[in-house]
Amino acid sequence: MNGYSLKGGFVYLEETGAYSRKDLYIDSGEFSADTPYGAQEIDISGKFVYPGFVDSHAHLIGTGRKSLEVDLEGCSSIESLADRLSVDRRIVRARGWDQEVLGFMPVRGKLDLITSEPTIITRRCGHIACVNSSLIKLFDLERLNGLDGSDIDLGILKERALEEMDRIAKLSPAEVREAIEAGTRSFLKYGVTSVHSDDYHGIDYELLVEALSSANKMRVYEKLCISRKEDLEMIKHGRQFETDFFRLRAAKMYLDGSLGARTAAMIEPYHDSPTETGVLYMTADDLRPIVRRADREGIQVCVHVIGDRSLEEALLAFEGSNSETLKHRLIHVQIASEDQIRRIADQRLTASIQPVFVDSDSTIAPERFGPIRIKDAYPFGKMRDMGVVVAFSTDSPVESTSVVKNLVSADRFFSRKDSIVMYSKTGHTLANSVRSFALNPGDPADFFVTGSDLLKTREDTFADMTFVSGRLVHKQNEISLEP
């Protein structure tokens, strides 16, 4: 078999936001103007064809791990929690609970009543977890008491204590590769062919780079999570392992936590907890030396900022940086004043946003921010209107990898035409990619076919087929149809 000939599809044109009914030809991993000799013909009459989508911020390995761990999404009682945790494993790992849905915090005492097996259950946001006494004893976690507000008596781990837990219980090589495969399937089934991923958590650096550089079913723009300027050397070292499917050109830093865990760093206290202002990982003085060295080394800097305090520190640190060339990036930006947005635009900073957060946070955001600050929350439309380049993302496994869920949430801010661009072309732009990924001759054949019109649909939909570099990598829940 030498390429493909796809017949009769409605091909989406990003330039116009319209469809053109035409045939597509794929030869040697690229779109071709002519039918390649011996091509396999596929009838896609009545189907819609789109450029492969780009998730501009997610966790590929974390997404895979979640699908392999116990799923606590939707747990609404101690009985349902106990039922899901009744599994036979050496260490029970679970993720997805939300105290607002569960009705209580699943602290150490409650977990001890449910199971005596070493157990860690992580909140859906990934910034707080609860553990039972067996796990605390197994890993001697008493030493983490007090770190970023962690309370071992209650079995609560927050932020850097949770990161330390990941380092203690590292994934094996087999677990890493299994997670990459599972995570890849989760993205490909929705037509996402590229992901900006943050995976350096509880994994040896050499193992991470080797595993990602040997994978070839989707494109991974890796952001290495670091905390010191000296760690930038790992990114320089990793460039020698780059392939057509793996790039390591960016550093990622956490400046704060999450809204759900009340660890996002706020200038003023939380409306529903007046004694708390969140957790600030780094100040501008801490971040600035990393940014300056990254500028010299040609490395993009991406920072996790959810609260307005962490955003302020980031803006101070990025002043005078080479953002116009390197496209330094803010990830999340869940609250920002108009003055802060203006400074984001003036500094030519880019942003990875998650429109779906608006809906998933709808039950907690008004309580956390209060009636005044909520007006500055989720300023995604205003950011784009003021000239900030924004790209869509899911932060999976915090949210589903679903494309349509994100598009529907974004309808309150953007037209579907603009949203599709921010979910595809802009994602490659933020990776400083010089290649075009439109559906034109000579472009890499990264695309997907679906029965749904994404300009209109509000129903969750899967890709019928997903292609990466001209290879059919997903079809009706199948994977690896070609070697």
GROMACS .gro file of C-alpha atoms in nm:
model
  483
    1MET     CA    1   0.000   0.000   0.000
    2ASN     CA    2   0.137   0.338  -0.102
    3GLY     CA    3  -0.065   0.620   0.045
    4TYR     CA    4  -0.435   0.698   0.055
    5SER     CA    5  -0.703   0.852  -0.160
    6LEU     CA    6  -0.995   0.984   0.045
    7LYS     CA    7  -1.303   1.047  -0.165
    8GLY     CA    8  -1.602   1.277  -0.125
    9GLY     CA    9  -1.540   1.442   0.211
   10PHE     CA   10  -1.627   1.794   0.322
   11VAL     CA   11  -1.281   1.940   0.382
   12TYR     CA   12  -1.258   2.226   0.632
   13LEU     CA   13  -1.068   2.533   0.512
   14GLU     CA   14  -0.925   2.727   0.808
   15GLU     CA   15  -0.871   3.039   0.597
   16THR     CA   16  -1.241   3.081   0.522
   17GLY     CA   17  -1.410   2.874   0.791
   18ALA     CA   18  -1.605   2.694   0.519
   19TYR     CA   19  -1.610   2.347   0.366
   20SER     CA   20  -1.503   2.233   0.022
   21ARG     CA   21  -1.619   1.897  -0.106
   22LYS     CA   22  -1.309   1.744  -0.259
   23ASP     CA   23  -1.081   1.443  -0.259
   24LEU     CA   24  -0.761   1.426  -0.054
   25TYR     CA   25  -0.446   1.241  -0.153
   26ILE     CA   26  -0.171   1.127   0.085
   27ASP     CA   27   0.173   1.022  -0.027
   28SER     CA   28   0.486   0.965   0.186
   29GLY     CA   29   0.330   1.121   0.495
   30GLU     CA   30   0.216   1.442   0.324
   31PHE     CA   31  -0.083   1.570   0.133
   32SER     CA   32  -0.033   1.539  -0.241
   33ALA     CA   33  -0.186   1.715  -0.540
   34ASP     CA   34  -0.222   1.382  -0.722
   35THR     CA   35  -0.328   1.028  -0.643
   36PRO     CA   36  -0.021   0.823  -0.548
   37TYR     CA   37   0.032   0.499  -0.738
   38GLY     CA   38  -0.124   0.205  -0.556
   39ALA     CA   39  -0.309   0.423  -0.304
   40GLN     CA   40  -0.580   0.273  -0.084
   41GLU     CA   41  -0.911   0.439  -0.163
   42ILE     CA   42  -1.143   0.532   0.125
   43ASP     CA   43  -1.496   0.660   0.071
   44ILE     CA   44  -1.569   0.938   0.322
   45SER     CA   45  -1.876   1.077   0.148
   46GLY     CA   46  -2.078   1.291   0.386
   47LYS     CA   47  -1.798   1.304   0.643
   48PHE     CA   48  -1.610   1.614   0.761
   49VAL     CA   49  -1.231   1.648   0.749
   50TYR     CA   50  -1.032   1.877   0.981
   51PRO     CA   51  -0.663   1.947   1.043
   52GLY     CA   52  -0.538   1.752   1.343
   53PHE     CA   53  -0.620   1.939   1.663
   54VAL     CA   54  -0.350   2.050   1.907
   55ASP     CA   55  -0.397   2.037   2.284
   56SER     CA   56  -0.167   2.319   2.393
   57HIS     CA   57  -0.141   2.206   2.755
   58ALA     CA   58  -0.200   1.859   2.895
   59HIS     CA   59  -0.025   1.570   3.064
   60LEU     CA   60   0.009   1.277   2.824
   61ILE     CA   61   0.142   1.032   3.080
   62GLY     CA   62  -0.097   1.160   3.346
   63THR     CA   63  -0.385   1.109   3.104
   64GLY     CA   64  -0.275   0.753   3.045
   65ARG     CA   65  -0.223   0.690   3.415
   66LYS     CA   66  -0.574   0.806   3.494
   67SER     CA   67  -0.722   0.558   3.250
   68LEU     CA   68  -0.520   0.283   3.420
   69GLU     CA   69  -0.603   0.389   3.778
   70VAL     CA   70  -0.929   0.376   3.973
   71ASP     CA   71  -1.166   0.643   3.841
   72LEU     CA   72  -1.341   0.846   4.111
   73GLU     CA   73  -1.523   1.089   3.881
   74GLY     CA   74  -1.882   1.134   3.998
   75CYS     CA   75  -1.838   0.967   4.338
   76SER     CA   76  -2.111   1.118   4.554
   77SER     CA   77  -2.109   0.916   4.877
   78ILE     CA   78  -1.878   0.720   5.105
   79GLU     CA   79  -2.049   0.403   4.983
   80SER     CA   80  -1.965   0.474   4.618
   81LEU     CA   81  -1.609   0.565   4.718
   82ALA     CA   82  -1.570   0.239   4.909
   83ASP     CA   83  -1.710   0.039   4.619
   84ARG     CA   84  -1.464   0.183   4.368
   85LEU     CA   85  -1.166   0.145   4.600
   86SER     CA   86  -1.235  -0.224   4.662
   87VAL     CA   87  -0.965  -0.343   4.421
   88ASP     CA   88  -0.680  -0.587   4.474
   89ARG     CA   89  -0.359  -0.393   4.416
   90ARG     CA   90  -0.029  -0.354   4.602
   91ILE     CA   91  -0.088   0.021   4.610
   92VAL     CA   92  -0.433   0.157   4.531
   93ARG     CA   93  -0.407   0.471   4.318
   94ALA     CA   94  -0.721   0.663   4.228
   95ARG     CA   95  -0.808   1.003   4.086
   96GLY     CA   96  -1.106   1.222   4.013
   97TRP     CA   97  -1.287   1.295   4.340
   98ASP     CA   98  -1.431   1.637   4.414
   99GLN     CA   99  -1.534   1.727   4.767
  100GLU     CA  100  -1.821   1.936   4.631
  101VAL     CA  101  -1.968   1.624   4.466
  102LEU     CA  102  -1.858   1.374   4.728
  103GLY     CA  103  -2.004   1.584   5.009
  104PHE     CA  104  -1.700   1.554   5.235
  105MET     CA  105  -1.320   1.550   5.235
  106PRO     CA  106  -1.200   1.188   5.207
  107VAL     CA  107  -0.942   1.230   5.483
  108ARG     CA  108  -0.723   0.967   5.647
  109GLY     CA  109  -0.981   0.854   5.902
  110LYS     CA  110  -1.246   0.791   5.638
  111LEU     CA  111  -1.003   0.609   5.408
  112ASP     CA  112  -0.888   0.390   5.699
  113LEU     CA  113  -1.249   0.278   5.746
  114ILE     CA  114  -1.271   0.187   5.376
  115THR     CA  115  -0.945  -0.001   5.318
  116SER     CA  116  -0.630  -0.118   5.491
  117GLU     CA  117  -0.440  -0.142   5.161
  118PRO     CA  118  -0.194   0.147   5.098
  119THR     CA  119  -0.414   0.401   4.919
  120ILE     CA  120  -0.372   0.745   4.763
  121ILE     CA  121  -0.663   0.924   4.602
  122THR     CA  122  -0.595   1.244   4.410
  123ARG     CA  123  -0.848   1.521   4.360
  124ARG     CA  124  -0.952   1.586   4.001
  125CYS     CA  125  -0.729   1.896   3.984
  126GLY     CA  126  -0.414   1.700   4.070
  127HIS     CA  127  -0.303   1.950   4.336
  128ILE     CA  128  -0.428   1.777   4.651
  129ALA     CA  129  -0.458   1.412   4.755
  130CYS     CA  130  -0.571   1.210   5.053
  131VAL     CA  131  -0.389   0.903   5.182
  132ASN     CA  132  -0.461   0.638   5.443
  133SER     CA  133  -0.248   0.527   5.737
  134SER     CA  134  -0.106   0.226   5.552
  135LEU     CA  135   0.042   0.447   5.279
  136ILE     CA  136   0.177   0.698   5.532
  137LYS     CA  137   0.358   0.416   5.712
  138LEU     CA  138   0.481   0.251   5.391
  139PHE     CA  139   0.650   0.567   5.261
  140ASP     CA  140   0.724   0.744   5.593
  141LEU     CA  141   0.519   1.048   5.492
  142GLU     CA  142   0.523   1.211   5.837
  143ARG     CA  143   0.823   1.418   5.720
  144LEU     CA  144   0.599   1.596   5.467
  145ASN     CA  145   0.373   1.739   5.735
  146GLY     CA  146   0.324   2.114   5.692
  147LEU     CA  147   0.470   2.135   5.341
  148ASP     CA  148   0.244   2.370   5.141
  149GLY     CA  149  -0.029   2.318   5.400
  150SER     CA  150  -0.014   1.938   5.398
  151ASP     CA  151  -0.163   1.777   5.711
  152ILE     CA  152  -0.045   1.421   5.765
  153ASP     CA  153  -0.272   1.375   6.069
  154LEU     CA  154  -0.562   1.422   5.828
  155GLY     CA  155  -0.384   1.236   5.547
  156ILE     CA  156  -0.385   1.542   5.321
  157LEU     CA  157  -0.099   1.605   5.076
  158LYS     CA  158  -0.083   1.934   4.887
  159GLU     CA  159   0.130   2.069   4.604
  160ARG     CA  160   0.502   1.996   4.657
  161ALA     CA  161   0.424   1.723   4.911
  162LEU     CA  162   0.225   1.549   4.639
  163GLU     CA  163   0.515   1.598   4.397
  164GLU     CA  164   0.746   1.438   4.653
  165MET     CA  165   0.507   1.145   4.681
  166ASP     CA  166   0.539   1.095   4.305
  167ARG     CA  167   0.917   1.095   4.334
  168ILE     CA  168   0.909   0.837   4.613
  169ALA     CA  169   0.683   0.599   4.421
  170LYS     CA  170   0.830   0.634   4.073
  171LEU     CA  171   0.674   0.471   3.772
  172SER     CA  172   0.853   0.173   3.622
  173PRO     CA  173   0.962   0.174   3.255
  174ALA     CA  174   0.674  -0.059   3.170
  175GLU     CA  175   0.424   0.166   3.348
  176VAL     CA  176   0.556   0.475   3.166
  177ARG     CA  177   0.522   0.312   2.823
  178GLU     CA  178   0.178   0.175   2.907
  179ALA     CA  179   0.068   0.522   3.019
  180ILE     CA  180   0.200   0.683   2.698
  181GLU     CA  181   0.006   0.431   2.488
  182ALA     CA  182  -0.313   0.479   2.690
  183GLY     CA  183  -0.281   0.858   2.686
  184THR     CA  184  -0.217   0.860   2.313
  185ARG     CA  185  -0.536   0.661   2.254
  186SER     CA  186  -0.731   0.912   2.463
  187PHE     CA  187  -0.623   1.202   2.241
  188LEU     CA  188  -0.634   1.032   1.901
  189LYS     CA  189  -0.994   0.918   1.945
  190TYR     CA  190  -1.096   1.286   1.945
  191GLY     CA  191  -0.878   1.389   1.652
  192VAL     CA  192  -0.603   1.546   1.861
  193THR     CA  193  -0.279   1.469   1.678
  194SER     CA  194  -0.038   1.692   1.874
  195VAL     CA  195  -0.008   1.771   2.243
  196HIS     CA  196   0.202   2.016   2.444
  197SER     CA  197   0.273   1.785   2.735
  198ASP     CA  198   0.408   1.821   3.089
  199ASP     CA  199   0.526   1.478   3.207
  200TYR     CA  200   0.835   1.518   3.425
  201HIS     CA  201   0.666   1.404   3.746
  202GLY     CA  202   0.776   1.092   3.932
  203ILE     CA  203   0.973   0.969   3.630
  204ASP     CA  204   1.347   0.951   3.575
  205TYR     CA  205   1.460   1.205   3.315
  206GLU     CA  206   1.642   0.948   3.100
  207LEU     CA  207   1.342   0.717   3.099
  208LEU     CA  208   1.106   1.002   3.010
  209VAL     CA  209   1.312   1.122   2.714
  210GLU     CA  210   1.375   0.769   2.586
  211ALA     CA  211   1.010   0.669   2.611
  212LEU     CA  212   0.872   0.983   2.446
  213SER     CA  213   1.133   0.990   2.170
  214SER     CA  214   1.056   0.630   2.075
  215ALA     CA  215   0.680   0.689   2.049
  216ASN     CA  216   0.548   0.783   1.705
  217LYS     CA  217   0.169   0.782   1.699
  218MET     CA  218   0.123   1.152   1.776
  219ARG     CA  219   0.337   1.465   1.798
  220VAL     CA  220   0.451   1.561   2.147
  221TYR     CA  221   0.581   1.909   2.227
  222GLU     CA  222   0.726   1.836   2.571
  223LYS     CA  223   0.756   2.104   2.841
  224LEU     CA  224   1.004   1.986   3.102
  225CYS     CA  225   0.887   2.076   3.452
  226ILE     CA  226   1.177   2.239   3.640
  227SER     CA  227   1.237   2.470   3.936
  228ARG     CA  228   1.599   2.590   3.890
  229LYS     CA  229   1.788   2.762   3.610
  230GLU     CA  230   2.046   2.480   3.617
  231ASP     CA  231   1.772   2.238   3.511
  232LEU     CA  232   1.760   2.408   3.170
  233GLU     CA  233   2.065   2.198   3.082
  234MET     CA  234   1.838   1.893   3.069
  235ILE     CA  235   1.637   2.058   2.792
  236LYS     CA  236   1.951   2.135   2.594
  237HIS     CA  237   2.065   1.774   2.643
  238GLY     CA  238   1.727   1.638   2.537
  239ARG     CA  239   1.738   1.804   2.196
  240GLN     CA  240   1.963   1.529   2.062
  241PHE     CA  241   1.676   1.284   2.107
  242GLU     CA  242   1.423   1.487   1.909
  243THR     CA  243   1.235   1.318   1.626
  244ASP     CA  244   0.958   1.420   1.390
  245PHE     CA  245   0.718   1.322   1.670
  246PHE     CA  246   0.900   1.450   1.979
  247ARG     CA  247   1.037   1.795   2.058
  248LEU     CA  248   1.186   1.927   2.380
  249ARG     CA  249   1.221   2.304   2.354
  250ALA     CA  250   1.029   2.438   2.656
  251ALA     CA  251   1.052   2.461   3.034
  252LYS     CA  252   0.748   2.451   3.261
  253MET     CA  253   0.724   2.597   3.610
  254TYR     CA  254   0.443   2.600   3.865
  255LEU     CA  255   0.385   2.935   4.030
  256ASP     CA  256   0.078   2.824   4.224
  257GLY     CA  257  -0.179   2.547   4.268
  258SER     CA  258  -0.547   2.508   4.185
  259LEU     CA  259  -0.876   2.683   4.253
  260GLY     CA  260  -1.048   2.369   4.380
  261ALA     CA  261  -0.779   2.302   4.640
  262ARG     CA  262  -0.761   2.675   4.732
  263THR     CA  263  -0.389   2.667   4.650
  264ALA     CA  264  -0.407   2.910   4.357
  265ALA     CA  265  -0.217   3.219   4.479
  266MET     CA  266  -0.450   3.516   4.523
  267ILE     CA  267  -0.375   3.880   4.600
  268GLU     CA  268  -0.675   3.895   4.834
  269PRO     CA  269  -0.801   3.605   5.051
  270TYR     CA  270  -1.050   3.355   4.917
  271HIS     CA  271  -1.407   3.475   4.953
  272ASP     CA  272  -1.515   3.145   5.110
  273SER     CA  273  -1.203   3.109   5.329
  274PRO     CA  274  -1.081   3.452   5.449
  275THR     CA  275  -0.766   3.309   5.613
  276GLU     CA  276  -0.632   3.155   5.291
  277THR     CA  277  -0.458   3.318   4.994
  278GLY     CA  278  -0.321   3.003   4.832
  279VAL     CA  279   0.032   2.874   4.775
  280LEU     CA  280   0.296   3.071   4.585
  281TYR     CA  281   0.570   2.841   4.454
  282MET     CA  282   0.796   3.111   4.311
  283THR     CA  283   0.825   3.488   4.328
  284ALA     CA  284   0.934   3.713   4.043
  285ASP     CA  285   1.283   3.716   4.192
  286ASP     CA  286   1.290   3.335   4.181
  287LEU     CA  287   1.159   3.312   3.825
  288ARG     CA  288   1.352   3.598   3.665
  289PRO     CA  289   1.696   3.426   3.654
  290ILE     CA  290   1.539   3.122   3.486
  291VAL     CA  291   1.373   3.341   3.223
  292ARG     CA  292   1.696   3.530   3.153
  293ARG     CA  293   1.898   3.212   3.109
  294ALA     CA  294   1.623   3.055   2.896
  295ASP     CA  295   1.633   3.362   2.673
  296ARG     CA  296   2.006   3.310   2.618
  297GLU     CA  297   1.959   2.941   2.544
  298GLY     CA  298   1.659   2.985   2.313
  299ILE     CA  299   1.425   2.794   2.544
  300GLN     CA  300   1.057   2.879   2.578
  301VAL     CA  301   0.932   2.935   2.935
  302CYS     CA  302   0.579   2.827   3.026
  303VAL     CA  303   0.438   2.908   3.369
  304HIS     CA  304   0.134   2.770   3.549
  305VAL     CA  305  -0.061   3.069   3.684
  306ILE     CA  306  -0.418   3.037   3.808
  307GLY     CA  307  -0.450   3.310   4.070
  308ASP     CA  308  -0.393   3.683   4.019
  309ARG     CA  309  -0.100   3.688   4.265
  310SER     CA  310   0.095   3.426   4.070
  311LEU     CA  311   0.010   3.607   3.746
  312GLU     CA  312   0.150   3.930   3.890
  313GLU     CA  313   0.476   3.759   3.983
  314ALA     CA  314   0.502   3.611   3.633
  315LEU     CA  315   0.445   3.947   3.467
  316LEU     CA  316   0.719   4.105   3.676
  317ALA     CA  317   0.960   3.822   3.593
  318PHE     CA  318   0.892   3.834   3.217
  319GLU     CA  319   0.953   4.209   3.186
  320GLY     CA  320   1.221   4.265   2.921
  321SER     CA  321   1.224   3.899   2.812
  322ASN     CA  322   1.251   3.769   2.456
  323SER     CA  323   0.888   3.663   2.443
  324GLU     CA  324   0.818   3.791   2.093
  325THR     CA  325   1.062   3.536   1.950
  326LEU     CA  326   1.031   3.247   2.196
  327LYS     CA  327   0.658   3.292   2.268
  328HIS     CA  328   0.690   3.257   2.645
  329ARG     CA  329   0.359   3.135   2.776
  330LEU     CA  330   0.109   3.164   3.059
  331ILE     CA  331  -0.092   2.851   3.133
  332HIS     CA  332  -0.447   2.881   3.273
  333VAL     CA  333  -0.492   3.254   3.367
  334GLN     CA  334  -0.821   3.194   3.547
  335ILE     CA  335  -0.842   3.547   3.684
  336ALA     CA  336  -0.679   3.869   3.563
  337SER     CA  337  -0.748   4.239   3.590
  338GLU     CA  338  -0.770   4.451   3.275
  339ASP     CA  339  -0.434   4.606   3.362
  340GLN     CA  340  -0.276   4.262   3.388
  341ILE     CA  341  -0.422   4.159   3.052
  342ARG     CA  342  -0.283   4.475   2.894
  343ARG     CA  343   0.061   4.389   3.031
  344ILE     CA  344   0.033   4.032   2.899
  345ALA     CA  345  -0.034   4.176   2.553
  346ASP     CA  346   0.238   4.442   2.580
  347GLN     CA  347   0.497   4.179   2.675
  348ARG     CA  348   0.391   3.958   2.381
  349LEU     CA  349   0.321   3.667   2.613
  350THR     CA  350   0.103   3.387   2.479
  351ALA     CA  351  -0.150   3.176   2.670
  352SER     CA  352  -0.283   2.822   2.687
  353ILE     CA  353  -0.642   2.843   2.808
  354GLN     CA  354  -0.903   2.584   2.903
  355PRO     CA  355  -1.253   2.711   2.818
  356VAL     CA  356  -1.402   2.392   2.965
  357PHE     CA  357  -1.286   2.508   3.312
  358VAL     CA  358  -1.564   2.767   3.308
  359ASP     CA  359  -1.824   2.493   3.321
  360SER     CA  360  -1.640   2.248   3.545
  361ASP     CA  361  -1.563   2.526   3.797
  362SER     CA  362  -1.913   2.672   3.787
  363THR     CA  363  -2.004   2.533   4.129
  364ILE     CA  364  -1.693   2.661   4.307
  365ALA     CA  365  -1.571   2.974   4.125
  366PRO     CA  366  -1.842   3.211   4.258
  367GLU     CA  367  -1.766   3.094   4.613
  368ARG     CA  368  -1.388   3.115   4.575
  369PHE     CA  369  -1.379   3.455   4.402
  370GLY     CA  370  -1.686   3.628   4.543
  371PRO     CA  371  -1.928   3.860   4.357
  372ILE     CA  372  -1.672   4.130   4.274
  373ARG     CA  373  -1.368   3.930   4.162
  374ILE     CA  374  -1.577   3.683   3.962
  375LYS     CA  375  -1.610   3.960   3.701
  376ASP     CA  376  -1.236   3.924   3.630
  377ALA     CA  377  -1.248   3.544   3.615
  378TYR     CA  378  -1.196   3.344   3.295
  379PRO     CA  379  -1.103   3.654   3.089
  380PHE     CA  380  -1.039   3.454   2.773
  381GLY     CA  381  -1.243   3.664   2.533
  382LYS     CA  382  -1.101   3.988   2.667
  383MET     CA  383  -0.747   3.851   2.640
  384ARG     CA  384  -0.788   3.777   2.271
  385ASP     CA  385  -0.965   4.108   2.208
  386MET     CA  386  -0.669   4.289   2.364
  387GLY     CA  387  -0.420   4.112   2.137
  388VAL     CA  388  -0.305   3.810   2.335
  389VAL     CA  389  -0.240   3.498   2.125
  390VAL     CA  390  -0.434   3.215   2.292
  391ALA     CA  391  -0.456   2.844   2.214
  392PHE     CA  392  -0.700   2.585   2.346
  393SER     CA  393  -0.614   2.303   2.582
  394THR     CA  394  -0.781   2.064   2.826
  395ASP     CA  395  -0.518   2.014   3.099
  396SER     CA  396  -0.609   1.645   3.074
  397PRO     CA  397  -0.638   1.443   3.295
  398VAL     CA  398  -0.792   1.732   3.490
  399GLU     CA  399  -1.053   1.745   3.213
  400SER     CA  400  -1.153   1.500   2.942
  401THR     CA  401  -0.959   1.508   2.615
  402SER     CA  402  -1.293   1.577   2.441
  403VAL     CA  403  -1.272   1.839   2.169
  404VAL     CA  404  -1.643   1.919   2.152
  405LYS     CA  405  -1.680   1.979   2.527
  406ASN     CA  406  -1.410   2.244   2.503
  407LEU     CA  407  -1.563   2.397   2.189
  408VAL     CA  408  -1.907   2.420   2.351
  409SER     CA  409  -1.761   2.590   2.660
  410ALA     CA  410  -1.574   2.831   2.433
  411ASP     CA  411  -1.893   2.936   2.253
  412ARG     CA  412  -1.949   3.201   2.522
  413PHE     CA  413  -1.622   3.368   2.418
  414PHE     CA  414  -1.551   3.292   2.052
  415SER     CA  415  -1.708   3.194   1.722
  416ARG     CA  416  -1.665   2.828   1.627
  417LYS     CA  417  -1.453   2.934   1.330
  418ASP     CA  418  -1.208   3.114   1.559
  419SER     CA  419  -1.218   2.832   1.813
  420ILE     CA  420  -1.115   2.575   1.553
  421VAL     CA  421  -0.814   2.789   1.459
  422MET     CA  422  -0.716   2.820   1.827
  423TYR     CA  423  -0.753   2.442   1.860
  424SER     CA  424  -0.531   2.366   1.562
  425LYS     CA  425  -0.311   2.622   1.387
  426THR     CA  426  -0.241   2.833   1.697
  427GLY     CA  427  -0.126   2.529   1.891
  428HIS     CA  428   0.153   2.471   1.642
  429THR     CA  429   0.234   2.843   1.648
  430LEU     CA  430   0.288   2.830   2.024
  431ALA     CA  431   0.536   2.547   1.968
  432ASN     CA  432   0.732   2.776   1.735
  433SER     CA  433   0.667   2.532   1.452
  434VAL     CA  434   0.754   2.670   1.109
  435ARG     CA  435   0.555   2.405   0.925
  436SER     CA  436   0.202   2.447   0.799
  437PHE     CA  437  -0.042   2.182   0.917
  438ALA     CA  438  -0.330   2.287   0.694
  439LEU     CA  439  -0.474   2.035   0.448
  440ASN     CA  440  -0.269   2.154   0.149
  441PRO     CA  441  -0.027   1.966  -0.079
  442GLY     CA  442   0.311   1.940   0.093
  443ASP     CA  443   0.169   1.973   0.445
  444PRO     CA  444   0.214   1.684   0.691
  445ALA     CA  445  -0.094   1.463   0.671
  446ASP     CA  446  -0.215   1.512   1.029
  447PHE     CA  447  -0.594   1.519   1.020
  448PHE     CA  448  -0.913   1.347   1.129
  449VAL     CA  449  -1.244   1.246   0.977
  450THR     CA  450  -1.572   1.269   1.167
  451GLY     CA  451  -1.942   1.253   1.098
  452SER     CA  452  -2.006   1.573   1.295
  453ASP     CA  453  -1.998   1.932   1.172
  454LEU     CA  454  -1.780   2.097   1.435
  455LEU     CA  455  -1.908   2.441   1.337
  456LYS     CA  456  -2.247   2.341   1.476
  457THR     CA  457  -2.249   2.030   1.694
  458ARG     CA  458  -2.291   2.039   2.070
  459GLU     CA  459  -2.287   1.661   2.105
  460ASP     CA  460  -1.967   1.489   2.212
  461THR     CA  461  -1.817   1.315   1.912
  462PHE     CA  462  -1.528   1.085   1.830
  463ALA     CA  463  -1.311   1.082   1.522
  464ASP     CA  464  -1.401   0.809   1.275
  465MET     CA  465  -1.039   0.806   1.161
  466THR     CA  466  -0.728   0.991   1.271
  467PHE     CA  467  -0.409   1.017   1.065
  468VAL     CA  468  -0.066   1.130   1.180
  469SER     CA  469   0.209   1.183   0.923
  470GLY     CA  470  -0.004   1.001   0.670
  471ARG     CA  471  -0.052   0.691   0.888
  472LEU     CA  472  -0.393   0.571   0.998
  473VAL     CA  473  -0.342   0.556   1.376
  474HIS     CA  474  -0.702   0.548   1.498
  475LYS     CA  475  -1.018   0.400   1.353
  476GLN     CA  476  -1.334   0.322   1.546
  477ASN     CA  477  -1.154   0.256   1.873
  478GLU     CA  478  -0.874   0.062   1.704
  479ILE     CA  479  -0.514   0.172   1.735
  480SER     CA  480  -0.191   0.102   1.548
  481LEU     CA  481  -0.358  -0.009   1.228
  482GLU     CA  482  -0.020   0.035   1.062
  483PRO     CA  483   0.324  -0.054   1.201
   0.00000   0.00000   0.00000
